[in-house]
Short mmCIF file of C-alpha atoms in Angstrom, two decimals:
data_model
loop_
_atom_site.label_atom_id
_atom_site.label_comp_id
_atom_site.label_asym_id
_atom_site.label_seq_id
_atom_site.Cartn_x
_atom_site.Cartn_y
_atom_site.Cartn_z
CA MET A 1220 0.06 0.04 0.05
CA ARG A 1221 1.14 3.53 -0.78
CA THR A 1222 3.06 5.55 2.01
CA LEU A 1223 1.65 8.89 2.87
CA ASP A 1224 3.03 11.70 0.71
CA LEU A 1225 5.10 14.13 2.75
CA GLN A 1226 5.06 16.85 0.30
CA ARG A 1227 1.35 16.94 -0.07
CA LEU A 1228 0.89 17.12 3.69
CA VAL A 1229 3.48 19.99 3.97
CA GLU A 1230 1.57 21.97 1.22
CA GLY A 1231 -2.10 21.05 2.56
CA LEU A 1232 -1.04 22.09 6.20
CA ARG A 1233 0.93 25.25 5.19
CA GLY A 1234 -0.24 28.27 7.39
CA LEU A 1235 -1.43 26.09 10.23
CA ARG A 1236 0.05 26.04 13.70
CA ILE A 1237 -0.10 22.11 13.46
CA GLY A 1238 2.41 20.58 10.95
CA THR A 1239 5.24 23.26 11.21
CA GLU A 1240 7.60 20.21 11.06
CA ILE A 1241 6.38 16.79 9.96
CA GLU A 1242 7.83 13.35 10.10
CA ILE A 1243 6.50 10.11 8.62
CA PHE A 1244 7.66 6.65 9.68
CA GLU A 1245 7.04 3.20 8.27
CA ARG A 1246 6.65 1.90 11.74
CA LEU A 1247 6.71 3.23 15.38
CA PRO A 1248 6.04 1.79 18.70
CA SER A 1249 3.67 4.81 19.16
CA THR A 1250 3.35 8.21 17.71
CA MET A 1251 2.73 9.52 21.10
CA ASP A 1252 6.07 8.24 22.34
CA ARG A 1253 7.79 9.86 19.59
CA ALA A 1254 6.11 13.18 19.79
CA ARG A 1255 7.02 12.96 23.68
CA GLU A 1256 10.55 12.83 22.76
CA ARG A 1257 10.34 16.16 20.81
CA LEU A 1258 8.86 18.25 23.60
CA PRO A 1259 8.80 21.31 23.63
CA SER A 1260 8.37 21.70 19.79
CA PRO A 1261 4.85 23.40 19.16
CA GLY A 1262 3.63 22.22 15.81
CA TYR A 1263 5.57 19.24 15.47
CA LEU A 1264 3.48 16.52 13.76
CA VAL A 1265 4.43 12.85 13.50
CA PHE A 1266 2.61 10.01 11.48
CA ALA A 1267 3.29 6.23 11.52
CA GLU A 1268 2.00 3.96 8.69
CA ALA A 1269 1.74 1.25 11.50
CA GLN A 1270 2.27 1.18 15.46
CA THR A 1271 3.41 -1.77 17.25
CA GLU A 1272 2.25 -0.36 20.70
CA GLY A 1273 -0.47 2.15 19.87
CA ARG A 1274 -2.51 2.87 22.88
CA GLY A 1275 -5.77 4.61 23.65
CA THR A 1276 -7.16 6.08 27.13
CA ARG A 1277 -6.43 4.01 30.07
CA GLY A 1278 -3.62 2.16 28.36
CA ARG A 1279 -6.07 0.26 26.05
CA VAL A 1280 -4.35 -1.04 22.98
CA TRP A 1281 -5.36 0.82 19.65
CA GLU A 1282 -5.16 -1.63 16.71
CA SER A 1283 -2.87 -0.42 13.96
CA PRO A 1284 -2.55 -2.13 10.68
CA ARG A 1285 -0.28 -0.75 8.10
CA GLY A 1286 -1.24 1.56 5.36
CA GLU A 1287 -5.24 1.62 5.82
CA ASP A 1288 -5.80 4.36 8.51
CA LEU A 1289 -4.24 7.42 10.02
CA TYR A 1290 -2.10 7.28 13.29
CA PHE A 1291 -0.47 10.63 14.23
CA SER A 1292 0.30 12.74 17.15
CA PHE A 1293 1.08 16.56 17.34
CA LEU A 1294 2.45 19.02 19.92
CA THR A 1295 0.62 22.12 20.92
CA GLU A 1296 1.71 25.60 22.21
CA ARG A 1297 2.14 25.94 25.93
CA MET A 1298 -1.03 25.28 27.97
CA ASP A 1299 -0.04 26.54 31.32
CA GLU A 1300 -1.91 29.88 31.12
CA ILE A 1301 -5.21 28.34 29.75
CA PRO A 1302 -7.99 27.41 32.07
CA SER A 1303 -8.94 23.79 31.91
CA PRO A 1304 -6.15 22.83 29.48
CA PHE A 1305 -7.24 19.34 29.06
CA ALA A 1306 -10.55 20.34 27.83
CA ILE A 1307 -8.64 20.76 24.59
CA THR A 1308 -9.63 17.14 23.97
CA LEU A 1309 -13.12 18.42 23.34
CA ALA A 1310 -11.88 21.03 20.80
CA VAL A 1311 -9.90 18.38 18.88
CA GLY A 1312 -12.95 16.05 19.03
CA LEU A 1313 -15.27 18.70 17.72
CA GLY A 1314 -12.81 19.62 15.00
CA MET A 1315 -12.53 15.92 13.95
CA ALA A 1316 -16.24 15.22 13.86
CA GLU A 1317 -16.87 18.36 11.74
CA ALA A 1318 -14.41 17.37 9.34
CA VAL A 1319 -15.43 13.62 9.29
CA GLU A 1320 -19.05 14.70 8.59
CA THR A 1321 -18.03 17.02 5.76
CA LEU A 1322 -15.97 14.18 4.20
CA THR A 1323 -18.65 11.54 4.43
CA GLY A 1324 -21.87 13.35 4.41
CA VAL A 1325 -23.01 11.33 7.54
CA GLU A 1326 -23.67 12.76 11.01
CA ALA A 1327 -20.66 12.61 13.19
CA LEU A 1328 -21.25 12.51 16.98
CA VAL A 1329 -18.64 12.82 19.73
CA LYS A 1330 -18.81 10.45 22.68
CA TRP A 1331 -17.40 12.07 25.68
CA PRO A 1332 -14.54 12.57 26.15
CA ASN A 1333 -12.62 11.31 23.24
CA ASP A 1334 -14.44 9.25 20.60
CA VAL A 1335 -15.93 10.26 17.18
CA ARG A 1336 -18.63 7.93 16.11
CA LEU A 1337 -20.60 7.31 12.87
CA HIS A 1338 -23.83 5.24 12.88
CA ASP A 1339 -23.12 4.65 16.62
CA LYS A 1340 -19.86 2.99 15.94
CA LYS A 1341 -16.34 4.43 16.88
CA ILE A 1342 -14.30 5.61 13.91
CA ALA A 1343 -11.66 7.65 15.76
CA GLY A 1344 -10.13 8.14 19.21
CA ILE A 1345 -8.13 11.00 20.84
CA LEU A 1346 -5.56 10.80 23.52
CA VAL A 1347 -4.09 13.96 25.37
CA GLU A 1348 -1.03 13.60 27.50
CA SER A 1349 1.28 15.87 29.19
CA SER A 1350 5.05 15.62 30.53
CA GLY A 1351 3.78 17.21 33.76
CA ASN A 1352 5.12 20.65 32.55
CA LEU A 1353 2.27 22.39 30.59
CA SER A 1354 4.65 25.14 29.69
CA GLU A 1355 5.90 22.58 27.27
CA GLY A 1356 2.31 22.08 25.62
CA VAL A 1357 0.54 18.90 25.43
CA ILE A 1358 0.60 15.80 23.13
CA VAL A 1359 -2.41 14.92 21.10
CA GLY A 1360 -2.64 11.66 19.63
CA ILE A 1361 -5.13 10.44 17.09
CA GLY A 1362 -6.17 7.21 15.53
CA LEU A 1363 -8.76 7.46 12.67
CA ASN A 1364 -10.13 4.38 10.76
CA VAL A 1365 -10.06 5.51 7.09
CA ASN A 1366 -9.90 2.61 4.62
CA ARG A 1367 -10.09 -0.48 6.95
CA GLN A 1368 -12.57 -3.29 5.97
CA HIS A 1369 -12.02 -5.81 8.54
CA PHE A 1370 -11.85 -5.58 12.38
CA PRO A 1371 -11.13 -8.17 15.07
CA ILE A 1372 -14.25 -10.06 15.91
CA GLU A 1373 -14.39 -8.28 19.43
CA LEU A 1374 -14.68 -4.85 17.70
CA GLU A 1375 -17.03 -5.74 14.78
CA ASP A 1376 -20.16 -4.23 16.46
CA LYS A 1377 -18.24 -1.48 17.98
CA ALA A 1378 -15.93 -0.09 15.41
CA SER A 1379 -16.23 1.12 11.86
CA SER A 1380 -14.31 3.23 9.30
CA LEU A 1381 -15.01 5.85 6.72
CA LEU A 1382 -14.96 3.23 4.07
CA ARG A 1383 -17.40 1.01 5.70
CA VAL A 1384 -19.78 3.73 6.49
CA THR A 1385 -19.76 5.24 3.02
CA GLY A 1386 -18.86 2.22 0.74
CA ARG A 1387 -16.03 4.04 -0.90
CA SER A 1388 -12.30 4.30 0.00
CA PHE A 1389 -10.66 7.70 0.88
CA ASP A 1390 -7.36 9.35 0.02
CA ARG A 1391 -5.58 9.57 3.27
CA GLU A 1392 -3.66 12.77 2.57
CA GLU A 1393 -6.96 14.29 1.99
CA VAL A 1394 -8.46 13.05 5.02
CA ALA A 1395 -5.62 14.12 7.20
CA ILE A 1396 -5.34 17.78 5.88
CA ALA A 1397 -9.19 18.12 6.28
CA VAL A 1398 -9.24 16.94 9.75
CA LEU A 1399 -6.05 18.78 10.86
CA ARG A 1400 -7.30 22.18 9.31
CA SER A 1401 -10.58 21.61 11.17
CA ILE A 1402 -8.81 20.82 14.41
CA ASP A 1403 -6.50 23.76 13.97
CA THR A 1404 -9.45 26.19 13.77
CA ARG A 1405 -11.12 24.68 16.78
CA MET A 1406 -8.00 24.75 18.76
CA ARG A 1407 -7.55 28.35 18.09
CA GLU A 1408 -10.85 29.16 19.13
CA PHE A 1409 -10.47 27.28 22.46
CA GLU A 1410 -7.15 28.98 23.21
CA GLU A 1411 -8.31 32.48 22.21
CA ARG A 1412 -11.87 32.49 23.46
CA GLY A 1413 -12.11 29.67 25.96
CA PRO A 1414 -14.29 26.49 25.82
CA GLY A 1415 -17.75 28.20 25.63
CA GLY A 1416 -18.35 28.07 21.95
CA ILE A 1417 -16.75 24.48 21.80
CA VAL A 1418 -19.06 23.31 24.39
CA ARG A 1419 -22.14 24.52 22.89
CA ALA A 1420 -21.30 23.16 19.45
CA LEU A 1421 -20.40 19.80 21.21
CA ASN A 1422 -23.60 19.51 23.07
CA GLU A 1423 -25.36 19.74 19.72
CA ARG A 1424 -23.62 16.63 18.55
CA LEU A 1425 -23.11 14.62 21.76
CA ALA A 1426 -23.46 10.87 21.50
CA LEU A 1427 -25.81 9.29 24.05
CA ARG A 1428 -27.36 12.59 25.19
CA HIS A 1429 -30.33 11.91 27.35
CA ARG A 1430 -29.47 8.19 27.50
CA LYS A 1431 -28.90 6.39 30.82
CA VAL A 1432 -25.12 5.71 31.26
CA ARG A 1433 -22.62 4.57 33.86
CA VAL A 1434 -19.33 6.35 34.28
CA GLY A 1435 -17.37 4.61 36.96
CA SER A 1436 -19.56 4.62 40.08
CA ALA A 1437 -21.80 7.39 38.75
CA ILE A 1438 -25.25 6.47 36.81
CA GLY A 1439 -27.57 8.94 35.40
CA ARG A 1440 -28.81 10.42 32.14
CA ILE A 1441 -26.38 12.55 30.07
CA TYR A 1442 -27.50 16.02 30.56
CA GLY A 1443 -24.75 17.68 28.56
CA ILE A 1444 -21.22 18.95 28.87
CA SER A 1445 -20.22 21.74 31.36
CA GLY A 1446 -18.36 24.91 30.70
CA SER A 1447 -15.12 23.21 32.18
CA GLY A 1448 -15.59 20.20 29.82
CA ALA A 1449 -17.10 17.80 32.50
CA LEU A 1450 -19.87 15.47 31.68
CA MET A 1451 -23.02 16.17 33.43
CA LEU A 1452 -25.29 13.43 34.60
CA GLU A 1453 -28.83 13.98 35.81
CA SER A 1454 -30.39 11.48 38.30
CA ASP A 1455 -33.47 12.25 40.33
CA GLY A 1456 -33.34 15.98 39.46
CA VAL A 1457 -29.55 16.32 40.69
CA ILE A 1458 -26.68 17.10 38.33
CA THR A 1459 -23.42 15.53 39.05
CA GLU A 1460 -20.23 16.38 37.02
CA VAL A 1461 -17.90 13.66 36.08
CA VAL A 1462 -14.33 14.79 34.95
CA ALA A 1463 -12.95 11.36 33.73
CA GLY A 1464 -14.04 7.86 33.06
CA THR A 1465 -15.40 5.56 30.35
CA VAL A 1466 -19.10 6.04 29.28
CA GLU A 1467 -21.23 2.81 29.29
CA ALA A 1468 -24.71 3.03 27.93
CA LEU A 1469 -27.21 1.35 30.10
CA ASP A 1470 -30.46 1.70 27.86
#
């Protein structure tokens, strides 16, 4: 399968804060780990055609076959002067969902805090990590299922790809450029104006809204996302805010 075209990516991302330096590897343990080695280098962007140790939230393995999908990480500007810096996950998720919807013509929803979904199946995941020093910025890692046709049996009813949803294959450079341009726009908004507009837009495309869910020990119906990026659960008229955890639908 064809390797990503570095020159097309450079040209397509020109003028953005993401992609001021781009590397493409045939294989890496994890693009997150490679990006971490480059801190602090705002705008650094790394792709891998395959990952041997790709990971999602809470250390879960991200399945990463070669040449079908997109696996990349980038480094942000410093985040130590921004309120609720890890709410940037929401800005990235919103930007991704908007781009994916434009590319596919299918409504894209965001499952709090870090999944993008089409037809109620996960097509992308986002991971945000820090070295512990927010003045160095944060590492944003993304896995996006683009042209994959087959999934492990345990993921068949949970995951999908742009190809499986639309029935057509996609140019991966075109997808990467569209997604990163959209993310860059929403990240700029978040950094310059705070999370208000991001949260309002996300609440319009929030997966499982009004559904009964469990997040850790908390159970309730999803009410929405708060101004700080927390998930609000309603139970018996009481709103509880959850700041981390995995959302499990109960109905």
